[in-house]
Amino acid sequence: MHTVLTRANALVAYTMSVLASLTFLCFLSTFFNEYQVHADIDTVKVVVKNVPDYAAGKEKNDLGFLTFDLQADLNPLFNWNVKQLFLYLTAEYETPNNKLNQVVLWDKIILRGENALLDYRSMNTKYYFWDDGNGLLAHKNVTMTLSWNIIPNAGNLPRIMSTGKHTFAFPDAYTTSRVM
């Protein structure tokens, strides 16, 4: 006969195997879901200043200021396997020094059960829009996109972009007045 410890070990190992299998099946039940929604993004006010960046030296770099509108209904993204969404608004542009520049301008965490209907008007950016040089002045092709990471109960962590994008241009002259 087997001892009590041997039987307990077999029972715990079998239970863990069943729980792992159930967790995998739960993950599969939402793996093939399409987590795409449309976001309407628009810029309201766009200015650029040439100011010293004391964090990276004392040379002057471009600092962009903008306010934006954002509308999106993220309720279809939530199901039983979504704990929270981590949203972030990025700006992408190209300069002669860098082929690809990506700057996170704003972010937000939405937990399950919270209001997932975004309707923001004239929002300021949460983070500074620094360029490592003078690449923002008169730049005509800056693209803003809303993306999100889905934090599930079980499974992978997908990073998804919305289907709506917005392209805007920075002005041809620096502003000297106080911004916002």
PDB file of C-alpha atoms in Angstrom:
ATOM      1  CA  MET A   1       0.000   0.000   0.000  1.00  0.00           C
ATOM      2  CA  HIS A   2       0.952   3.630  -0.508  1.00  0.00           C
ATOM      3  CA  THR A   3       1.641   5.946   2.380  1.00  0.00           C
ATOM      4  CA  VAL A   4      -0.466   9.003   3.192  1.00  0.00           C
ATOM      5  CA  LEU A   5       2.214  11.335   1.807  1.00  0.00           C
ATOM      6  CA  THR A   6       2.335   9.449  -1.493  1.00  0.00           C
ATOM      7  CA  ARG A   7      -1.432   9.640  -1.847  1.00  0.00           C
ATOM      8  CA  ALA A   8      -1.476  13.342  -0.927  1.00  0.00           C
ATOM      9  CA  ASN A   9       1.259  14.013  -3.491  1.00  0.00           C
ATOM     10  CA  ALA A  10      -0.726  12.223  -6.199  1.00  0.00           C
ATOM     11  CA  LEU A  11      -3.889  14.123  -5.289  1.00  0.00           C
ATOM     12  CA  VAL A  12      -2.123  17.528  -5.334  1.00  0.00           C
ATOM     13  CA  ALA A  13      -0.354  16.763  -8.627  1.00  0.00           C
ATOM     14  CA  TYR A  14      -3.615  15.651 -10.265  1.00  0.00           C
ATOM     15  CA  THR A  15      -5.445  18.744  -8.948  1.00  0.00           C
ATOM     16  CA  MET A  16      -2.737  21.058 -10.281  1.00  0.00           C
ATOM     17  CA  SER A  17      -2.886  19.337 -13.677  1.00  0.00           C
ATOM     18  CA  VAL A  18      -6.656  19.769 -13.845  1.00  0.00           C
ATOM     19  CA  LEU A  19      -6.430  23.442 -12.808  1.00  0.00           C
ATOM     20  CA  ALA A  20      -3.707  24.128 -15.388  1.00  0.00           C
ATOM     21  CA  SER A  21      -5.825  22.480 -18.081  1.00  0.00           C
ATOM     22  CA  LEU A  22      -8.894  24.498 -17.097  1.00  0.00           C
ATOM     23  CA  THR A  23      -6.882  27.726 -17.096  1.00  0.00           C
ATOM     24  CA  PHE A  24      -5.583  26.930 -20.575  1.00  0.00           C
ATOM     25  CA  LEU A  25      -9.122  26.210 -21.829  1.00  0.00           C
ATOM     26  CA  CYS A  26     -10.318  29.511 -20.332  1.00  0.00           C
ATOM     27  CA  PHE A  27      -7.469  31.290 -22.135  1.00  0.00           C
ATOM     28  CA  LEU A  28      -8.434  29.618 -25.426  1.00  0.00           C
ATOM     29  CA  SER A  29     -12.041  30.757 -25.052  1.00  0.00           C
ATOM     30  CA  THR A  30     -10.979  34.400 -25.574  1.00  0.00           C
ATOM     31  CA  PHE A  31      -7.720  34.035 -27.546  1.00  0.00           C
ATOM     32  CA  PHE A  32      -9.369  34.439 -30.946  1.00  0.00           C
ATOM     33  CA  ASN A  33     -11.470  37.486 -30.002  1.00  0.00           C
ATOM     34  CA  GLU A  34     -10.906  40.589 -32.110  1.00  0.00           C
ATOM     35  CA  TYR A  35      -9.977  43.422 -29.754  1.00  0.00           C
ATOM     36  CA  GLN A  36     -10.313  46.283 -32.270  1.00  0.00           C
ATOM     37  CA  VAL A  37     -12.405  49.419 -31.835  1.00  0.00           C
ATOM     38  CA  HIS A  38     -12.381  52.763 -33.588  1.00  0.00           C
ATOM     39  CA  ALA A  39     -11.075  55.885 -31.876  1.00  0.00           C
ATOM     40  CA  ASP A  40     -11.668  59.448 -33.077  1.00  0.00           C
ATOM     41  CA  ILE A  41      -8.646  61.624 -32.337  1.00  0.00           C
ATOM     42  CA  ASP A  42      -8.313  65.301 -33.193  1.00  0.00           C
ATOM     43  CA  THR A  43      -5.929  68.077 -32.239  1.00  0.00           C
ATOM     44  CA  VAL A  44      -7.377  71.358 -30.991  1.00  0.00           C
ATOM     45  CA  LYS A  45      -4.326  73.542 -30.389  1.00  0.00           C
ATOM     46  CA  VAL A  46      -0.752  72.859 -31.482  1.00  0.00           C
ATOM     47  CA  VAL A  47       2.263  75.044 -30.643  1.00  0.00           C
ATOM     48  CA  VAL A  48       6.004  74.478 -30.430  1.00  0.00           C
ATOM     49  CA  LYS A  49       8.616  76.196 -28.257  1.00  0.00           C
ATOM     50  CA  ASN A  50      12.410  76.058 -28.349  1.00  0.00           C
ATOM     51  CA  VAL A  51      13.505  75.743 -24.717  1.00  0.00           C
ATOM     52  CA  PRO A  52      16.542  74.404 -22.843  1.00  0.00           C
ATOM     53  CA  ASP A  53      16.258  70.758 -21.805  1.00  0.00           C
ATOM     54  CA  TYR A  54      18.071  70.671 -18.468  1.00  0.00           C
ATOM     55  CA  ALA A  55      17.592  66.928 -18.112  1.00  0.00           C
ATOM     56  CA  ALA A  56      19.728  66.148 -21.170  1.00  0.00           C
ATOM     57  CA  GLY A  57      22.167  69.077 -21.194  1.00  0.00           C
ATOM     58  CA  LYS A  58      21.630  72.768 -21.655  1.00  0.00           C
ATOM     59  CA  GLU A  59      21.125  72.918 -25.412  1.00  0.00           C
ATOM     60  CA  LYS A  60      17.750  74.038 -26.676  1.00  0.00           C
ATOM     61  CA  ASN A  61      15.343  71.415 -27.969  1.00  0.00           C
ATOM     62  CA  ASP A  62      11.840  71.581 -29.368  1.00  0.00           C
ATOM     63  CA  LEU A  63       8.977  71.124 -26.941  1.00  0.00           C
ATOM     64  CA  GLY A  64       5.545  70.587 -28.438  1.00  0.00           C
ATOM     65  CA  PHE A  65       2.338  71.535 -26.654  1.00  0.00           C
ATOM     66  CA  LEU A  66      -1.008  70.289 -27.861  1.00  0.00           C
ATOM     67  CA  THR A  67      -4.548  69.765 -26.726  1.00  0.00           C
ATOM     68  CA  PHE A  68      -6.587  66.947 -28.196  1.00  0.00           C
ATOM     69  CA  ASP A  69     -10.066  65.480 -28.441  1.00  0.00           C
ATOM     70  CA  LEU A  70     -10.511  61.738 -27.971  1.00  0.00           C
ATOM     71  CA  GLN A  71     -13.693  59.709 -28.404  1.00  0.00           C
ATOM     72  CA  ALA A  72     -13.820  55.914 -28.205  1.00  0.00           C
ATOM     73  CA  ASP A  73     -16.163  53.262 -26.874  1.00  0.00           C
ATOM     74  CA  LEU A  74     -13.979  50.568 -25.306  1.00  0.00           C
ATOM     75  CA  ASN A  75     -16.822  48.539 -23.768  1.00  0.00           C
ATOM     76  CA  PRO A  76     -16.645  45.839 -26.512  1.00  0.00           C
ATOM     77  CA  LEU A  77     -13.073  45.043 -25.409  1.00  0.00           C
ATOM     78  CA  PHE A  78     -14.188  43.788 -22.015  1.00  0.00           C
ATOM     79  CA  ASN A  79     -15.141  40.161 -21.431  1.00  0.00           C
ATOM     80  CA  TRP A  80     -14.756  37.806 -18.500  1.00  0.00           C
ATOM     81  CA  ASN A  81     -11.005  37.421 -19.148  1.00  0.00           C
ATOM     82  CA  VAL A  82     -10.120  41.142 -19.225  1.00  0.00           C
ATOM     83  CA  LYS A  83      -9.070  42.571 -15.863  1.00  0.00           C
ATOM     84  CA  GLN A  84      -8.028  46.007 -17.081  1.00  0.00           C
ATOM     85  CA  LEU A  85      -6.939  48.048 -20.070  1.00  0.00           C
ATOM     86  CA  PHE A  86      -3.825  50.174 -20.190  1.00  0.00           C
ATOM     87  CA  LEU A  87      -4.445  52.910 -22.776  1.00  0.00           C
ATOM     88  CA  TYR A  88      -1.760  55.147 -24.235  1.00  0.00           C
ATOM     89  CA  LEU A  89      -1.794  57.857 -26.883  1.00  0.00           C
ATOM     90  CA  THR A  90       1.390  58.048 -28.948  1.00  0.00           C
ATOM     91  CA  ALA A  91       2.740  60.450 -31.532  1.00  0.00           C
ATOM     92  CA  GLU A  92       4.986  59.132 -34.307  1.00  0.00           C
ATOM     93  CA  TYR A  93       7.095  61.201 -36.646  1.00  0.00           C
ATOM     94  CA  GLU A  94      10.308  61.078 -38.651  1.00  0.00           C
ATOM     95  CA  THR A  95      13.263  63.466 -38.474  1.00  0.00           C
ATOM     96  CA  PRO A  96      16.587  63.602 -40.352  1.00  0.00           C
ATOM     97  CA  ASN A  97      18.385  62.376 -37.203  1.00  0.00           C
ATOM     98  CA  ASN A  98      15.963  59.547 -36.363  1.00  0.00           C
ATOM     99  CA  LYS A  99      14.015  57.351 -38.736  1.00  0.00           C
ATOM    100  CA  LEU A 100      11.264  56.708 -36.167  1.00  0.00           C
ATOM    101  CA  ASN A 101      10.340  58.841 -33.167  1.00  0.00           C
ATOM    102  CA  GLN A 102       7.593  57.666 -30.814  1.00  0.00           C
ATOM    103  CA  VAL A 103       6.417  59.767 -27.890  1.00  0.00           C
ATOM    104  CA  VAL A 104       3.778  58.731 -25.347  1.00  0.00           C
ATOM    105  CA  LEU A 105       1.605  61.774 -24.713  1.00  0.00           C
ATOM    106  CA  TRP A 106      -1.143  60.428 -22.452  1.00  0.00           C
ATOM    107  CA  ASP A 107      -2.127  57.200 -20.690  1.00  0.00           C
ATOM    108  CA  LYS A 108      -4.949  55.818 -18.578  1.00  0.00           C
ATOM    109  CA  ILE A 109      -5.863  52.579 -16.814  1.00  0.00           C
ATOM    110  CA  ILE A 110      -9.468  51.379 -17.039  1.00  0.00           C
ATOM    111  CA  LEU A 111     -10.503  48.573 -14.697  1.00  0.00           C
ATOM    112  CA  ARG A 112     -13.323  46.159 -15.444  1.00  0.00           C
ATOM    113  CA  GLY A 113     -16.591  47.699 -14.314  1.00  0.00           C
ATOM    114  CA  GLU A 114     -15.438  51.293 -14.802  1.00  0.00           C
ATOM    115  CA  ASN A 115     -16.794  53.588 -17.481  1.00  0.00           C
ATOM    116  CA  ALA A 116     -15.024  52.613 -20.723  1.00  0.00           C
ATOM    117  CA  LEU A 117     -16.644  55.293 -22.860  1.00  0.00           C
ATOM    118  CA  LEU A 118     -14.019  57.939 -23.577  1.00  0.00           C
ATOM    119  CA  ASP A 119     -15.209  61.410 -24.494  1.00  0.00           C
ATOM    120  CA  TYR A 120     -12.461  63.919 -23.810  1.00  0.00           C
ATOM    121  CA  ARG A 121     -12.514  67.464 -25.168  1.00  0.00           C
ATOM    122  CA  SER A 122      -9.506  69.813 -25.206  1.00  0.00           C
ATOM    123  CA  MET A 123      -7.375  67.509 -23.057  1.00  0.00           C
ATOM    124  CA  ASN A 124      -3.808  68.505 -22.292  1.00  0.00           C
ATOM    125  CA  THR A 125      -1.094  65.925 -22.731  1.00  0.00           C
ATOM    126  CA  LYS A 126      -0.012  64.122 -19.582  1.00  0.00           C
ATOM    127  CA  TYR A 127       3.655  63.900 -20.607  1.00  0.00           C
ATOM    128  CA  TYR A 128       5.978  66.390 -22.296  1.00  0.00           C
ATOM    129  CA  PHE A 129       6.409  66.211 -26.073  1.00  0.00           C
ATOM    130  CA  TRP A 130      10.189  66.675 -26.284  1.00  0.00           C
ATOM    131  CA  ASP A 131      12.215  66.245 -29.444  1.00  0.00           C
ATOM    132  CA  ASP A 132      15.961  65.637 -29.191  1.00  0.00           C
ATOM    133  CA  GLY A 133      16.796  68.533 -31.458  1.00  0.00           C
ATOM    134  CA  ASN A 134      14.744  70.865 -33.610  1.00  0.00           C
ATOM    135  CA  GLY A 135      12.606  68.312 -35.440  1.00  0.00           C
ATOM    136  CA  LEU A 136       9.168  69.574 -34.453  1.00  0.00           C
ATOM    137  CA  LEU A 137       9.256  73.055 -35.973  1.00  0.00           C
ATOM    138  CA  ALA A 138       7.247  73.056 -39.237  1.00  0.00           C
ATOM    139  CA  HIS A 139       6.926  69.261 -39.148  1.00  0.00           C
ATOM    140  CA  LYS A 140       3.974  68.349 -41.368  1.00  0.00           C
ATOM    141  CA  ASN A 141       3.468  64.654 -40.646  1.00  0.00           C
ATOM    142  CA  VAL A 142       2.960  63.742 -36.974  1.00  0.00           C
ATOM    143  CA  THR A 143       0.567  60.822 -36.490  1.00  0.00           C
ATOM    144  CA  MET A 144      -1.309  60.210 -33.231  1.00  0.00           C
ATOM    145  CA  THR A 145      -2.655  56.747 -32.427  1.00  0.00           C
ATOM    146  CA  LEU A 146      -4.468  55.260 -29.458  1.00  0.00           C
ATOM    147  CA  SER A 147      -3.180  51.856 -28.383  1.00  0.00           C
ATOM    148  CA  TRP A 148      -3.866  49.577 -25.450  1.00  0.00           C
ATOM    149  CA  ASN A 149      -2.580  46.563 -23.599  1.00  0.00           C
ATOM    150  CA  ILE A 150      -5.160  44.091 -22.369  1.00  0.00           C
ATOM    151  CA  ILE A 151      -4.382  42.702 -18.918  1.00  0.00           C
ATOM    152  CA  PRO A 152      -6.149  39.309 -18.785  1.00  0.00           C
ATOM    153  CA  ASN A 153      -6.951  36.942 -15.958  1.00  0.00           C
ATOM    154  CA  ALA A 154      -5.220  34.148 -17.892  1.00  0.00           C
ATOM    155  CA  GLY A 155      -3.295  34.239 -21.147  1.00  0.00           C
ATOM    156  CA  ASN A 156      -1.080  36.485 -23.212  1.00  0.00           C
ATOM    157  CA  LEU A 157      -0.796  40.287 -22.998  1.00  0.00           C
ATOM    158  CA  PRO A 158      -1.720  41.646 -26.430  1.00  0.00           C
ATOM    159  CA  ARG A 159      -0.714  45.158 -27.528  1.00  0.00           C
ATOM    160  CA  ILE A 160      -3.331  46.511 -29.933  1.00  0.00           C
ATOM    161  CA  MET A 161      -3.738  49.747 -31.886  1.00  0.00           C
ATOM    162  CA  SER A 162      -7.084  51.360 -32.594  1.00  0.00           C
ATOM    163  CA  THR A 163      -8.321  51.733 -36.149  1.00  0.00           C
ATOM    164  CA  GLY A 164      -8.469  55.535 -35.935  1.00  0.00           C
ATOM    165  CA  LYS A 165      -5.400  57.733 -36.478  1.00  0.00           C
ATOM    166  CA  HIS A 166      -4.931  61.469 -36.699  1.00  0.00           C
ATOM    167  CA  THR A 167      -2.194  63.323 -38.569  1.00  0.00           C
ATOM    168  CA  PHE A 168      -1.355  66.932 -37.779  1.00  0.00           C
ATOM    169  CA  ALA A 169       1.355  69.529 -38.424  1.00  0.00           C
ATOM    170  CA  PHE A 170       3.355  71.755 -36.132  1.00  0.00           C
ATOM    171  CA  PRO A 171       3.437  75.510 -36.883  1.00  0.00           C
ATOM    172  CA  ASP A 172       6.223  77.179 -38.866  1.00  0.00           C
ATOM    173  CA  ALA A 173       7.282  79.522 -36.045  1.00  0.00           C
ATOM    174  CA  TYR A 174       8.135  79.110 -32.379  1.00  0.00           C
ATOM    175  CA  THR A 175       5.778  80.600 -29.857  1.00  0.00           C
ATOM    176  CA  THR A 176       7.230  82.901 -27.240  1.00  0.00           C
ATOM    177  CA  SER A 177       4.113  83.392 -25.146  1.00  0.00           C
ATOM    178  CA  ARG A 178       3.042  81.294 -22.202  1.00  0.00           C
ATOM    179  CA  VAL A 179       1.383  78.086 -23.379  1.00  0.00           C
ATOM    180  CA  MET A 180      -1.893  76.628 -22.070  1.00  0.00           C
TER     181      MET A 180
END
